[in-house]
Amino acid sequence: MFSRHQPLLQPLVEFVFPPLCVSCQRLRSDASSRICGECWKSIKPIQPNDILFRETRNKLIDTGMVDEMLAVFEFEEAGALPTVIHQLKYGGMSTLGVELGRFLGKRLLDSLDDPSSCLLVPVPLHSVKLRERGYNQSLVLCKGIAEITDIPIASFLKRTRYTRSQTKLSREERQENVAGAFEVPRNVSIGGKTLILVDDVITTGATTAECARALRNHGPKKIFATAIALAP
Ligand SMILES: [Zn+2]
């Protein structure tokens, strides 16, 4: 089997395995996207005025840990996004992550006052999960954002313990599950930078807030939470 991580083999891989949409598995006409036009249409964009956007943003800002938030899609069960996110996390689809990251990067450029004073901080995976998956989907998103914005990636946020999957947990349980689960090594100096915390999906915001709490102690100018999608 060919490795998905070797770009030189990509044309050969696409010859043997024609370009199929990661969501519906139909042949894609546009080779530049891993998602077909029909599936793109089924993914709902989210705007700052939407209720879910406002509620999630307010929740994060109320923690006192996060200063601003940006996300581009709403995580709806009906559309293609759940499959796309699943492939991003578990399907070995790092190229899909870069594509989604570029999308997020374009929106970030419109929202940031001074990209040159920012750092991209991926939400870390525990080393056990990293070994299982082979890559951190948040880091892959950061690579796509960096291509568009030229903002450097700073992977100094670490997960200190293994946390169980948040999927079936209530908001309170999620907070408990991730409490104290992240840290930044003591010798890291953030020096007044704006930190852009990057995750795939923000649901209750418990993980985001806990990551931001760990970053706060190191003197960032601002913490800007961002994700591909918000889930209710
Ligand atoms: Zn499709």
Coordinates of C-alpha atoms and ligand atoms in Angstrom, one line a residue:
M1 CA 0.0 0.0 0.0
F2 CA 1.3 3.5 -0.8
S3 CA 1.8 5.9 2.0
R4 CA -0.5 8.9 1.9
H5 CA 2.2 11.1 3.2
Q6 CA 4.6 11.0 0.2
P7 CA 3.7 13.8 -2.2
L8 CA 5.9 12.3 -5.0
L9 CA 3.6 9.2 -5.2
Q10 CA 0.4 11.3 -5.3
P11 CA -0.1 11.3 -9.1
L12 CA 0.4 7.5 -9.1
V13 CA -1.9 7.1 -6.2
E14 CA -4.6 9.2 -8.1
F15 CA -4.1 7.0 -11.2
V16 CA -4.6 3.8 -9.3
F17 CA -7.2 5.3 -7.0
P18 CA -9.2 7.9 -8.9
P19 CA -10.1 11.2 -7.0
L20 CA -13.2 10.4 -5.0
C21 CA -15.0 12.8 -2.7
V22 CA -14.0 12.0 0.9
S23 CA -17.7 12.3 1.9
C24 CA -19.9 10.8 -0.7
Q25 CA -17.2 8.7 -2.5
R26 CA -18.3 9.9 -5.9
L27 CA -15.8 10.9 -8.5
R28 CA -14.7 14.6 -8.1
S29 CA -14.6 16.8 -11.1
D30 CA -12.5 19.4 -9.3
A31 CA -9.2 17.8 -8.5
S32 CA -8.1 20.7 -6.3
S33 CA -10.6 19.8 -3.5
R34 CA -11.0 16.6 -1.6
I35 CA -14.7 17.4 -1.3
C36 CA -17.1 17.4 -4.3
G37 CA -19.2 20.4 -5.3
E38 CA -22.4 18.8 -4.1
C39 CA -21.0 18.0 -0.7
W40 CA -19.6 21.5 -0.3
K41 CA -23.1 22.8 -1.0
S42 CA -24.4 20.7 1.9
I43 CA -22.1 22.3 4.4
K44 CA -23.6 25.2 6.2
P45 CA -21.4 28.3 6.6
I46 CA -21.7 30.1 10.0
Q47 CA -21.7 33.8 10.4
P48 CA -21.0 36.0 13.5
N49 CA -24.7 36.9 13.7
D50 CA -25.9 33.3 14.0
I51 CA -27.2 32.3 17.4
L52 CA -24.8 29.3 17.7
F53 CA -21.8 31.6 16.8
R54 CA -22.9 34.2 19.3
E55 CA -23.6 31.7 22.1
T56 CA -20.3 29.8 21.7
R57 CA -18.3 33.0 21.4
N58 CA -20.0 34.5 24.5
K59 CA -19.4 31.3 26.5
L60 CA -15.7 31.3 25.6
I61 CA -15.2 35.0 26.4
D62 CA -17.1 34.7 29.7
T63 CA -14.5 32.2 30.9
G64 CA -12.1 35.1 30.9
M65 CA -9.5 33.0 29.0
V66 CA -10.4 33.7 25.4
D67 CA -10.6 37.1 23.8
E68 CA -12.0 36.3 20.3
M69 CA -13.4 33.4 18.3
L70 CA -13.7 32.5 14.6
A71 CA -15.3 29.4 12.9
V72 CA -16.5 28.9 9.4
F73 CA -19.1 26.2 9.4
E74 CA -21.9 24.8 11.5
F75 CA -21.6 21.1 12.4
E76 CA -24.9 19.8 11.1
E77 CA -25.6 16.1 11.2
A78 CA -27.6 16.3 7.9
G79 CA -24.8 17.6 5.6
A80 CA -21.4 16.2 4.6
L81 CA -19.4 17.9 7.4
P82 CA -19.6 15.0 10.0
T83 CA -18.1 12.6 7.4
V84 CA -15.5 15.2 6.4
I85 CA -14.5 15.8 10.0
H86 CA -14.4 12.1 10.7
Q87 CA -12.1 11.6 7.7
L88 CA -9.9 14.5 8.9
K89 CA -9.5 12.9 12.3
Y90 CA -9.5 9.2 11.7
G91 CA -9.2 8.6 7.9
G92 CA -5.5 9.5 7.5
M93 CA -6.6 12.5 5.5
S94 CA -3.9 15.0 6.3
T95 CA -4.2 16.7 2.8
L96 CA -7.9 17.3 3.6
G97 CA -6.8 19.0 6.8
V98 CA -4.4 21.3 4.9
E99 CA -7.3 22.2 2.5
L100 CA -9.7 23.1 5.3
G101 CA -6.9 25.0 7.0
R102 CA -6.4 27.2 3.9
F103 CA -10.1 27.9 4.0
L104 CA -9.9 29.0 7.6
G105 CA -6.7 30.9 6.9
K106 CA -8.5 33.1 4.3
R107 CA -11.2 34.0 6.9
L108 CA -8.6 34.6 9.6
L109 CA -6.7 37.1 7.4
D110 CA -9.9 39.2 7.3
S111 CA -10.3 39.1 11.0
L112 CA -6.8 39.7 12.3
D113 CA -5.4 43.2 12.9
D114 CA -1.8 42.2 12.7
P115 CA -1.0 38.7 11.5
S116 CA 2.7 39.3 12.0
S117 CA 2.3 39.4 15.8
C118 CA 0.4 36.0 15.9
L119 CA 1.4 32.4 16.5
L120 CA -0.7 29.4 15.5
V121 CA -1.1 26.9 18.4
P122 CA -2.6 23.5 17.6
V123 CA -4.8 21.9 20.3
P124 CA -2.5 18.9 21.1
L125 CA -3.3 15.2 21.0
H126 CA -2.1 12.9 23.7
S127 CA 1.0 10.9 22.6
V128 CA -1.0 7.7 22.6
K129 CA -3.7 9.1 20.3
L130 CA -1.0 10.6 18.1
R131 CA 0.6 7.2 17.7
E132 CA -2.8 5.7 16.8
R133 CA -3.7 8.3 14.2
G134 CA -0.2 9.2 12.9
Y135 CA -0.9 12.9 12.9
N136 CA -2.6 15.6 14.9
Q137 CA -5.5 17.0 12.8
S138 CA -5.2 20.4 14.5
L139 CA -1.5 20.7 13.5
V140 CA -2.5 19.8 9.9
L141 CA -5.1 22.6 9.9
C142 CA -2.4 24.9 11.2
K143 CA -0.2 24.0 8.2
G144 CA -3.0 25.1 5.8
I145 CA -3.6 28.3 7.8
A146 CA 0.2 29.0 7.7
E147 CA 0.3 28.6 3.9
I148 CA -2.2 31.4 3.5
T149 CA -1.3 33.7 6.4
D150 CA 2.5 33.2 6.9
I151 CA 1.8 32.9 10.6
P152 CA 4.3 30.6 12.3
I153 CA 3.2 27.4 14.1
A154 CA 4.2 27.0 17.7
S155 CA 3.4 23.6 19.1
F156 CA 4.3 24.3 22.7
L157 CA 1.0 23.4 24.2
K158 CA 1.1 19.8 25.6
R159 CA -1.5 17.4 26.9
T160 CA -0.4 16.2 30.3
R161 CA -2.8 13.3 30.6
Y162 CA -5.0 11.0 28.5
T163 CA -8.6 12.2 28.4
R164 CA -11.5 10.1 27.3
S165 CA -13.5 11.0 24.2
Q166 CA -15.7 14.0 24.8
T167 CA -18.4 12.9 22.4
K168 CA -20.9 11.4 24.8
L169 CA -20.2 13.7 27.8
S170 CA -22.3 16.6 29.1
R171 CA -20.9 20.1 29.3
E172 CA -20.1 19.6 33.0
E173 CA -18.5 16.2 32.4
R174 CA -16.4 17.7 29.6
Q175 CA -15.1 20.4 31.8
E176 CA -14.1 17.9 34.5
N177 CA -12.6 15.6 31.8
V178 CA -10.2 18.2 30.5
A179 CA -9.5 20.2 33.7
G180 CA -5.7 20.6 34.0
A181 CA -5.1 18.4 31.0
F182 CA -2.9 21.0 29.2
E183 CA 0.4 22.7 30.0
V184 CA 3.0 24.9 28.4
P185 CA 6.6 24.1 29.4
R186 CA 8.0 26.7 31.9
N187 CA 10.8 28.0 29.7
V188 CA 8.5 29.0 26.8
S189 CA 8.2 32.7 26.3
I190 CA 5.2 34.0 24.4
G191 CA 6.3 37.6 24.7
G192 CA 3.1 39.5 24.0
K193 CA 2.0 37.6 20.9
T194 CA -1.6 36.9 19.9
L195 CA -2.1 33.2 20.1
I196 CA -4.5 31.6 17.6
L197 CA -5.6 28.3 19.2
V198 CA -6.6 25.9 16.4
D199 CA -9.1 23.0 16.8
D200 CA -11.3 21.0 14.4
V201 CA -14.7 21.5 16.1
I202 CA -15.7 23.5 19.1
T203 CA -18.7 22.1 20.9
T204 CA -19.1 23.1 24.6
G205 CA -15.8 25.0 24.5
A206 CA -14.5 23.1 27.5
T207 CA -11.3 22.0 25.7
T208 CA -10.7 25.4 24.2
A209 CA -11.1 27.2 27.5
E210 CA -8.8 24.7 29.2
C211 CA -6.1 25.1 26.6
A212 CA -6.4 28.9 26.8
R213 CA -6.1 28.7 30.6
A214 CA -2.7 26.9 30.2
L215 CA -1.6 29.6 27.7
R216 CA -2.7 32.6 29.8
N217 CA 0.0 32.1 32.4
H218 CA 2.6 32.7 29.8
G219 CA 1.7 36.3 28.9
P220 CA 0.0 36.3 25.5
K221 CA -1.4 39.6 24.3
K222 CA -4.6 37.9 23.2
I223 CA -6.0 34.4 22.7
F224 CA -8.0 33.9 19.6
A225 CA -9.9 30.6 19.4
T226 CA -10.6 29.2 16.0
A227 CA -12.0 26.0 14.5
I228 CA -13.4 24.7 11.3
A229 CA -16.8 24.2 12.8
L230 CA -19.0 24.9 15.8
A231 CA -21.3 22.2 17.0
P232 CA -24.5 22.8 19.1
Ligands
ZN1 ZN -19.2 14.4 -2.3

